[in-house]
Coordinates of C-alpha atoms in Angstrom, one line a residue:
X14 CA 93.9 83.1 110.5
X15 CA 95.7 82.5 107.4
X16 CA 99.8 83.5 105.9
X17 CA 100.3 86.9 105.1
X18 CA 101.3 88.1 102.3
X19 CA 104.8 89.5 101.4
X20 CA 103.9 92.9 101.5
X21 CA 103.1 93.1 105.2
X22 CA 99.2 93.3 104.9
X23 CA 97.6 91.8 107.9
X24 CA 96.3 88.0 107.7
X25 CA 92.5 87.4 106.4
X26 CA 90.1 86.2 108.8
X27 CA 89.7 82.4 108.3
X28 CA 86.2 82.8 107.4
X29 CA 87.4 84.9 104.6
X30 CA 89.7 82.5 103.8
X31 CA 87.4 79.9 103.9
X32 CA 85.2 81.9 101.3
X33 CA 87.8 82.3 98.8
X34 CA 88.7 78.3 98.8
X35 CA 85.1 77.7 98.1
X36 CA 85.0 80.1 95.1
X37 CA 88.1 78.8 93.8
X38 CA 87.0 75.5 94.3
X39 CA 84.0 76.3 92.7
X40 CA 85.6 77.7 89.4
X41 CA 87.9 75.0 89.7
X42 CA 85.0 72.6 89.1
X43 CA 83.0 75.0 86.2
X44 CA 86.5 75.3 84.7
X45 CA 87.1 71.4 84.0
X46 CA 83.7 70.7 83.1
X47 CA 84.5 72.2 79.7
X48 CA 88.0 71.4 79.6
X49 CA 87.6 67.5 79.8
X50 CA 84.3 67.1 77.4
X51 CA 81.6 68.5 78.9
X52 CA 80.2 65.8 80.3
X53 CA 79.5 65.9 84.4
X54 CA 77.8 64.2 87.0
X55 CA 74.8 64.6 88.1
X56 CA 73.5 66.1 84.7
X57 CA 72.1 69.2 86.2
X58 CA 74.9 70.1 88.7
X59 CA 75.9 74.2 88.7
X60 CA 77.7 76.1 91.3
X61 CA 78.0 76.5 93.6
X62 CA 79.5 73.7 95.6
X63 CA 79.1 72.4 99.3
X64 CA 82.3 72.9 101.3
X65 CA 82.8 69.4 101.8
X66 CA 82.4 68.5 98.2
X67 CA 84.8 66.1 96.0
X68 CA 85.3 66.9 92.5
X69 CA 86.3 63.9 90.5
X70 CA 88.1 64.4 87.9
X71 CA 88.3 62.1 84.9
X72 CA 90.0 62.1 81.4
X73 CA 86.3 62.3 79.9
X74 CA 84.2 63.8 82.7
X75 CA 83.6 65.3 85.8
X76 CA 82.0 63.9 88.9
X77 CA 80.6 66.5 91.8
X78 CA 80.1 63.7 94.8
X79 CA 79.3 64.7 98.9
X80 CA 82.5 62.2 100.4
X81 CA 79.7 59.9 101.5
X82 CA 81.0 56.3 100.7
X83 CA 77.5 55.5 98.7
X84 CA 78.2 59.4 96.5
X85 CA 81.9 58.2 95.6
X86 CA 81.1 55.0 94.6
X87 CA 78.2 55.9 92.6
X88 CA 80.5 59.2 90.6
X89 CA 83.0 56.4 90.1
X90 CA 80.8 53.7 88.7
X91 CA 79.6 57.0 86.2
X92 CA 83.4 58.0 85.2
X93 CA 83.9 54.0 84.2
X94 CA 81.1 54.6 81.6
X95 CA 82.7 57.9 80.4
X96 CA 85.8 56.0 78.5
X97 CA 87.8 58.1 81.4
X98 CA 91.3 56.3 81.8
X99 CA 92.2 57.5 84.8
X100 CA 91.2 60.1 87.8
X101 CA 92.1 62.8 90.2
X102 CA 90.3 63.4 92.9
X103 CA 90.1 66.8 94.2
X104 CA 89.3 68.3 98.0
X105 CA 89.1 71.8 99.1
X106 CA 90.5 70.9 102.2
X107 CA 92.4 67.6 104.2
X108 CA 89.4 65.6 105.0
X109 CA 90.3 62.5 106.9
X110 CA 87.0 60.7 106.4
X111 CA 87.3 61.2 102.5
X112 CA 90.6 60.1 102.7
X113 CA 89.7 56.5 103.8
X114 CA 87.1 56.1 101.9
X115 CA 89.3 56.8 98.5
X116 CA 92.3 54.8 99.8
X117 CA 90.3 52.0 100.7
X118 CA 88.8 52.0 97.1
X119 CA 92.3 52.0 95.8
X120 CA 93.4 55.7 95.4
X121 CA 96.6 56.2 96.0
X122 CA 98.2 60.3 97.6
X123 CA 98.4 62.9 95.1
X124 CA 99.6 66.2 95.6
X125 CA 97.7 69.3 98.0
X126 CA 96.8 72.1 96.2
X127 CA 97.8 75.4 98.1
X128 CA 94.7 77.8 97.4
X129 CA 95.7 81.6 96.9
X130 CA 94.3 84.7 96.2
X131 CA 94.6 88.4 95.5
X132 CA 92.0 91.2 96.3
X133 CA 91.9 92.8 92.6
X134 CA 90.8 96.4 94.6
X135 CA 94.7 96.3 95.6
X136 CA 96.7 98.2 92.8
X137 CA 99.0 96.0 90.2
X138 CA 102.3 96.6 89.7
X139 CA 104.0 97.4 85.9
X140 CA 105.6 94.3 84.9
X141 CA 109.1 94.3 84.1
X142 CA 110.5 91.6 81.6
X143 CA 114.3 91.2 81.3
X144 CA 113.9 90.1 77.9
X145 CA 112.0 90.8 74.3
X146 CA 108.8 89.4 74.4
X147 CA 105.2 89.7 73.4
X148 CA 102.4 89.0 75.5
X149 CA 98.8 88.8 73.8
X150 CA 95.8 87.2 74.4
X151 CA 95.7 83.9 72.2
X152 CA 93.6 83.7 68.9
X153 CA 93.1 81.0 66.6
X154 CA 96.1 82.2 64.7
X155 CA 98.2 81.0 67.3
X156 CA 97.3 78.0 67.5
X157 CA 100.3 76.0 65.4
X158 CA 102.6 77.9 67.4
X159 CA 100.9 76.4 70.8
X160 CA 100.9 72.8 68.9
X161 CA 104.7 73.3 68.4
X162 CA 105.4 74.3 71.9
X163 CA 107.0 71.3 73.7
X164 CA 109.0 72.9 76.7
X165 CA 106.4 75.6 78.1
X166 CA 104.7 73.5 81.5
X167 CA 101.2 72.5 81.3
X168 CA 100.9 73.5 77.9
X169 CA 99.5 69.9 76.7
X170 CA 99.3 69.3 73.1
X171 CA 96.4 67.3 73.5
X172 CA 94.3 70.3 75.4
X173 CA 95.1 73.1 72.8
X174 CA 92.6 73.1 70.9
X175 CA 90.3 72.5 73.5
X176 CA 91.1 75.5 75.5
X177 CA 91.2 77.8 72.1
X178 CA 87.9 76.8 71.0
X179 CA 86.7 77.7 74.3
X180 CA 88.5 81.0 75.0
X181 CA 87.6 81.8 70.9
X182 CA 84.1 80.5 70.7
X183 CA 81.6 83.5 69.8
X184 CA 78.8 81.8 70.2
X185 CA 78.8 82.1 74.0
X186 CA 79.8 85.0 76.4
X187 CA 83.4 84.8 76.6
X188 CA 84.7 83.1 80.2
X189 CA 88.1 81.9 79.3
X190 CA 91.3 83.6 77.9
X191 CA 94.8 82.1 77.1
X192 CA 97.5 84.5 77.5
X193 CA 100.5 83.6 76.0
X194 CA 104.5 85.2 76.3
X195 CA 106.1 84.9 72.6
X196 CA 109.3 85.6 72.1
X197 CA 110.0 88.7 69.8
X198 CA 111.2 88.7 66.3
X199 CA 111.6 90.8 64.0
X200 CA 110.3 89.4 61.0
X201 CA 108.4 86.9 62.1
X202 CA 106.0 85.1 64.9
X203 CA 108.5 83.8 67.7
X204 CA 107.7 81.0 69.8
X205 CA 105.5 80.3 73.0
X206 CA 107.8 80.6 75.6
X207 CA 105.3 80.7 78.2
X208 CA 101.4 80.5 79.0
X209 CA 98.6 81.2 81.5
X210 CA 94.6 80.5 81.5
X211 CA 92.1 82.8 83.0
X212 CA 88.4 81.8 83.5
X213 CA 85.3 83.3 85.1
X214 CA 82.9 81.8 86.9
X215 CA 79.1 81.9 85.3
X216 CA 77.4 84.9 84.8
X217 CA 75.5 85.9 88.2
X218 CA 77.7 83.5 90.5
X219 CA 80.6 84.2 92.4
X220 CA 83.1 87.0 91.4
X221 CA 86.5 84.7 92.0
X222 CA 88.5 84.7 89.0
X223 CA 90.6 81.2 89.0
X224 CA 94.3 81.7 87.4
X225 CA 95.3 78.4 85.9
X226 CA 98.4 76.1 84.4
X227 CA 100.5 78.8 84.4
X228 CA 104.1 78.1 82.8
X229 CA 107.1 79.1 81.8
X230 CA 109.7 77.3 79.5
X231 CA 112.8 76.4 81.4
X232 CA 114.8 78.2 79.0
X233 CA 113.5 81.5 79.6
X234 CA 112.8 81.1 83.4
X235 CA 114.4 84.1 85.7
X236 CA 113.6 86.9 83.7
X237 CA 110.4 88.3 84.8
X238 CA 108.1 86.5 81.9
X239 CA 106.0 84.3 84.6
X240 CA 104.9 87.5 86.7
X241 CA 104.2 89.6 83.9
X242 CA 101.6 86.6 82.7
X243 CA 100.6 86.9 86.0
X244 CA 99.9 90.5 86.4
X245 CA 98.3 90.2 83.3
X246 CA 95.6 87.8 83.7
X247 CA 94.8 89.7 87.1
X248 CA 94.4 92.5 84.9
X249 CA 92.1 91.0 82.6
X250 CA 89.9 89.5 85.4
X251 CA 89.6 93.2 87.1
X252 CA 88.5 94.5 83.7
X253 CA 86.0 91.2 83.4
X254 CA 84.5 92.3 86.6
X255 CA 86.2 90.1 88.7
X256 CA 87.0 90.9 92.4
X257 CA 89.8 88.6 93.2
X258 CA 91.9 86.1 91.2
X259 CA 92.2 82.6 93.1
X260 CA 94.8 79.8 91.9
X261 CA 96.8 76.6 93.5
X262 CA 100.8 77.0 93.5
X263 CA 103.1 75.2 93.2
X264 CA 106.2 75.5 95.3
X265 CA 108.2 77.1 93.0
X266 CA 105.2 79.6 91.9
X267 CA 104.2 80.5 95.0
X268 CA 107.3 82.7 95.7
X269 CA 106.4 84.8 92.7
X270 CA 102.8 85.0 93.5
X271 CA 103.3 86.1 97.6
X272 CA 105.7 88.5 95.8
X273 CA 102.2 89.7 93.6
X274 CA 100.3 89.9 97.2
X275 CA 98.6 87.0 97.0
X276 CA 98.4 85.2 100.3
X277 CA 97.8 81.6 101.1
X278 CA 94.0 80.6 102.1
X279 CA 95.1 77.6 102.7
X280 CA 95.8 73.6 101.5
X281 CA 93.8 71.1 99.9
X282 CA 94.3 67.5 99.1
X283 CA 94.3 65.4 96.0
X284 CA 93.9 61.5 95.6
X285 CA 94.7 59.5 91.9
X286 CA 92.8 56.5 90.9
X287 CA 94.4 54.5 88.2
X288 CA 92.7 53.2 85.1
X289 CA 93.2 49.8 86.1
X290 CA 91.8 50.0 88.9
X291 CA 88.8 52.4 87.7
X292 CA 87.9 49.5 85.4
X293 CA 88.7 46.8 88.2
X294 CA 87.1 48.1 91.2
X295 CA 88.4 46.4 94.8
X296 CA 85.5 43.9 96.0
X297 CA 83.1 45.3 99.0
X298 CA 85.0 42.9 101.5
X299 CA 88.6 44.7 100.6
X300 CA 87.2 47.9 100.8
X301 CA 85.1 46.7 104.5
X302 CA 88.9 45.7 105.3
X303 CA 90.8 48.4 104.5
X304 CA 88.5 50.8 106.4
X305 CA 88.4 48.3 109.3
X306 CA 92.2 48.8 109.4
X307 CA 92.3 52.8 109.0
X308 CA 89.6 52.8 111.9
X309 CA 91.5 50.2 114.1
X310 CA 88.5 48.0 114.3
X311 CA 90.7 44.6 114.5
X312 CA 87.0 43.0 115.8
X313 CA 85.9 43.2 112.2
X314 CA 89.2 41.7 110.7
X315 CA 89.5 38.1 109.6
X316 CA 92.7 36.4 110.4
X317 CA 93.3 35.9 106.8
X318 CA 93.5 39.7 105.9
X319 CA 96.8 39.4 107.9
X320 CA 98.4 37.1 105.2
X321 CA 96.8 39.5 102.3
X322 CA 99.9 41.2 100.5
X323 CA 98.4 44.2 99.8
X324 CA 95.0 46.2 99.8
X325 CA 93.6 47.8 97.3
X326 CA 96.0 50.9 97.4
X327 CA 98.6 48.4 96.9
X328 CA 100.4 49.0 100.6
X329 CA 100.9 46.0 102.4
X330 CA 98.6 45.5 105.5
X331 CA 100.8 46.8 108.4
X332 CA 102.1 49.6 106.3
X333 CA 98.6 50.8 106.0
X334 CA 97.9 50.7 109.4
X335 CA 101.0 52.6 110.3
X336 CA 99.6 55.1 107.9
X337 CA 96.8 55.5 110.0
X338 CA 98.6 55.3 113.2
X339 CA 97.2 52.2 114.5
X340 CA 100.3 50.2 116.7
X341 CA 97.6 47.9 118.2
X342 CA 96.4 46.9 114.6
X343 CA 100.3 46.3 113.7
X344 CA 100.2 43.7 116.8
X345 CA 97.4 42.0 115.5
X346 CA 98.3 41.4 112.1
X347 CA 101.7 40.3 113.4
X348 CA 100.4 37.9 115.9
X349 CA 97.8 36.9 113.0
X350 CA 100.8 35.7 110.3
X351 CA 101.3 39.4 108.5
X352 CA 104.6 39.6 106.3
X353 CA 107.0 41.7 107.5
X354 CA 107.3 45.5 106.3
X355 CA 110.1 46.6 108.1
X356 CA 110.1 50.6 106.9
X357 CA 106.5 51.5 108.3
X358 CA 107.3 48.8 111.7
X359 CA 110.0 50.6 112.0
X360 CA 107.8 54.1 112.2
X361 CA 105.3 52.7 114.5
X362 CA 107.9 51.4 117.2
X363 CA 108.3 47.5 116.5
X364 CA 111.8 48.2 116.2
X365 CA 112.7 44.9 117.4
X366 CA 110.4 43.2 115.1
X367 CA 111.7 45.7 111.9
X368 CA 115.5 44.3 112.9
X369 CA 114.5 40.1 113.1
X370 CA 113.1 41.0 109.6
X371 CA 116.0 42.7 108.4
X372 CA 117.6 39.6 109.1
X373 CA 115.7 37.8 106.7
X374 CA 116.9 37.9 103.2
X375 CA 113.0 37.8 102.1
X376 CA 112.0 40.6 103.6
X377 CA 114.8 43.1 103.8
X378 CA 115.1 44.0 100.1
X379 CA 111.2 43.2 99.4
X380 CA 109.9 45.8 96.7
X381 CA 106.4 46.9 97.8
X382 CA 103.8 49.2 96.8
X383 CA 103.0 50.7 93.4
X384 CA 106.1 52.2 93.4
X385 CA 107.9 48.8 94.4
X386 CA 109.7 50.5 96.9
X387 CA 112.5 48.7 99.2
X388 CA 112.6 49.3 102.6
X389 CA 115.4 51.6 102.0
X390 CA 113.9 53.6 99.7
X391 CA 110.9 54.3 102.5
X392 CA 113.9 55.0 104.7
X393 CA 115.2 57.3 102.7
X394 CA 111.9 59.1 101.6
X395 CA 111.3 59.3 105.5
X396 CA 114.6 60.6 105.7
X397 CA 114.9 58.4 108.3
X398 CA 119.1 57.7 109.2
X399 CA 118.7 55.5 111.8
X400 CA 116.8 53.5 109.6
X401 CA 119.4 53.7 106.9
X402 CA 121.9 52.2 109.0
X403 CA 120.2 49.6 110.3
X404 CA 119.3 48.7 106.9
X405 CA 122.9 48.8 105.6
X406 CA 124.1 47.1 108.4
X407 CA 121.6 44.0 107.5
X408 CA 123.6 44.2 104.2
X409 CA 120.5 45.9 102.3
X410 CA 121.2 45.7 98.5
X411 CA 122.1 49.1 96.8
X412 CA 121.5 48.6 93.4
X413 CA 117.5 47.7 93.0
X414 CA 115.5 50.3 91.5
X415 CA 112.0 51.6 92.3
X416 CA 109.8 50.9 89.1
X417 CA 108.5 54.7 89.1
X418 CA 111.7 56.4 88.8
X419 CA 113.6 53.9 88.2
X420 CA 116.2 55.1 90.9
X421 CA 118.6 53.0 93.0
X422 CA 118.6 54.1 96.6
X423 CA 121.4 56.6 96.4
X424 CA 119.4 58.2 93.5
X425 CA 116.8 58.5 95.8
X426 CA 119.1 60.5 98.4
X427 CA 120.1 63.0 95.8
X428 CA 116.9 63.8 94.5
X429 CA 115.6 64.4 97.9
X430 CA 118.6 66.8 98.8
X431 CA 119.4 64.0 101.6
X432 CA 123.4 64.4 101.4
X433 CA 123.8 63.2 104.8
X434 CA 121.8 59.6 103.7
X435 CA 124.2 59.9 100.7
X436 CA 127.1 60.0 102.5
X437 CA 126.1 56.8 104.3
X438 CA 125.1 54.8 101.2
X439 CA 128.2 55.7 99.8
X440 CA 130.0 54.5 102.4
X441 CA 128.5 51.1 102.3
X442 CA 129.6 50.6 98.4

């Protein structure tokens, strides 16, 4: 069974559920095709897709790939001829196999999708906007105003004309519509303050509508504008011959969209490959070692992996087998010469081991990871106190920053809503 929605209607029936994550999946796929150049792979790929599929993602082309180690490799040798500088991988759902296979060719956690969807048979409400604005499907005369719009999210500058030519093209039955909220003037065009894509599935496939990069600027956020896009795409999906409307939310957007009686199908998962690594791929021994240590298979480990400072996901060696929940891996590295990495020792239970290294200058503040992450920046991502205080007590240094955020470790504890970790950093200034 899956959530229900707001509005007390009873839960769908997982295989529903499952049905509706497929077809959004599906238009998910047919959606970026387009959107990213055309270009896909294989050549004659169409909906709909398998269940366990992957789509791939790149900045110039789209690979559909079963998560068969051979499939991945061979959609990500095709994206490194398509100019593509980077990629996200996409899942329908967790898939623990897939997951090792991508992290052990250096993909590092993305986000997970939460799939929902609304039954348009269900009545839509009247929207009710607590401000003057327009909302109208886009045309090519709106396109300098979408080129100027800088604040509304997911509205990419680099995409616009892309999307227009495809919701505007009369050469082909129309599939895709850009609805856009403008704010009213009275003599003139007002700006884009918000912005929503709608696109159907081919003709003769699956009825699921897929709702997509809907946004709102900041500015105007609170009054009503992002669920009267909302209603109105669903509206122009029912009127497309669409039965339901399928999208992933966000956090913030799924309130609004359970408030809309959509419910949750369920979550997906997401892996990002860097261009550098895209056009640098690991070797077949890191990738035969980094599954080895997923799988806990220390028999196929040579001692020198232990001393290897990171695999190709940039973790160190034991952190990546605390990942995976492997303690008797962590012991074999460790009795093989492994560096220290006190935050994931720590998480697996070699306290005692996590607290010698503390004591060691070298290892204590180590930056690790893409992120170049100290151990008390893991601590406080794990929101982990007891880990905070052991690291403050070993005199762990307050001021480094991570090189994504750039944040020193009480950053961190603010941005994370962790007042209590705060408190404790502070009090060790």
């Amino acid at each position: 069974m899956v959530h229900s929605p707001a509005s007390g209607r009873p839960p769908i029936p997982s295989p529903a559920a499952h049905d509706a994550i497929i077809s959004m999946f599906a238009n998910q796929a047919d959606w970026l095709i387009p959107n990213v150049s055309g270009a896909v792979h294989p050549p004659a790929w169409a909906p709909p897709l398998n269940a366990e599929d992957l789509v791939l993602a790149g900045s110039h082309g789209v690979a559909i790939t079963p998560p068969e180690p051979d499939a991945i490799d061979a959609g990500l040798d095709w994206l490194g001829t398509t100019g593509s500088s980077e990629v996200l991988v996409w899942s329908a759902a967790t898939n623990a196999d897939a997951n090792i296979h991508l992290l052990g060719r250096g993909c590092r956690d993305s986000f997970n999708p939460r799939w929902m969807w609304r039954d348009l048979e269900h009545p839509l409400p009247a929207p009710r906007v607590e401000t003057d604005v327009d909302l109208m499907v886009a045309t090519e005369r709106d396109r300098d105003a979408l080129l100027l719009t800088a604040t509304v999210p997911y509205v990419a500058r680099n995409q616009i004309s892309r999307i227009l030519d495809l919701a505007t093209d009369p050469r082909h039955p129309r599939r895709t519509w850009l609805l856009i909220a403008r704010q009213k003037r009275r003599f003139s065009d007002g700006e884009v303050i918000g912005a929503g894509i709608l696109h159907l599935g081919p003709d003769g496939h699956d009825t699921t509508a897929g709702l997509y990069n809907l946004g709102v600027d900041p500015a105007w956020q609170g009054k009503g504008i992002g669920t009267a896009l909302t209603i109105g795409i669903c509206r122009i999906a029912r009127d497309n011959g669409a039965s339901r409307v399928a999208l992933n939310a966000t956090p913030s957007g799924e309130r609004i969209y359970r408030q809309l009686d959509f419910v949750i199908a369920g979550d997906g998962q997401t892996w990002f490959m860097p261009g550098s690594i895209l056009r640098h791929r690991p070797s077949h021994a890191e990738i035969a070692a980094a599954e080895a240590i997923a799988r806990g298979e220390v028999d196929r480990l040579d001692s020198s992996i232990a001393r290897w400072e990171s695999l190709p996901n940039g973790e160190s060696p034991i952190g990546y087998a605390a990942r995976f929940g492997r303690p008797e891996t962590i012991r074999w590295l460790l009795d093989h010469g492994a560096d220290p990495d006190i935050a994931p020792m720590w998480s697996a239970g070699f306290r005692a081991e996590a607290i010698r290294a503390a004591s060691d200058g070298r290892w204590l503040n180590m930056p690790r990871g893409p992120e170049s992450r100290t151990p008390l920046h893991e601590a406080i991502c794990g929101n982990d106190p007891d880990l905070v205080r052991m690291l403050l007590a070993a005199g762990a240094d307050l001021t480094i920053r991570d090189s994504q955020w750039h944040g020193r470790p009480l950053d961190w504890a603010n941005a994370f809503g962790h007042s209590d970790l705060a408190t404790l950093i502070e009090g060790a200034m």
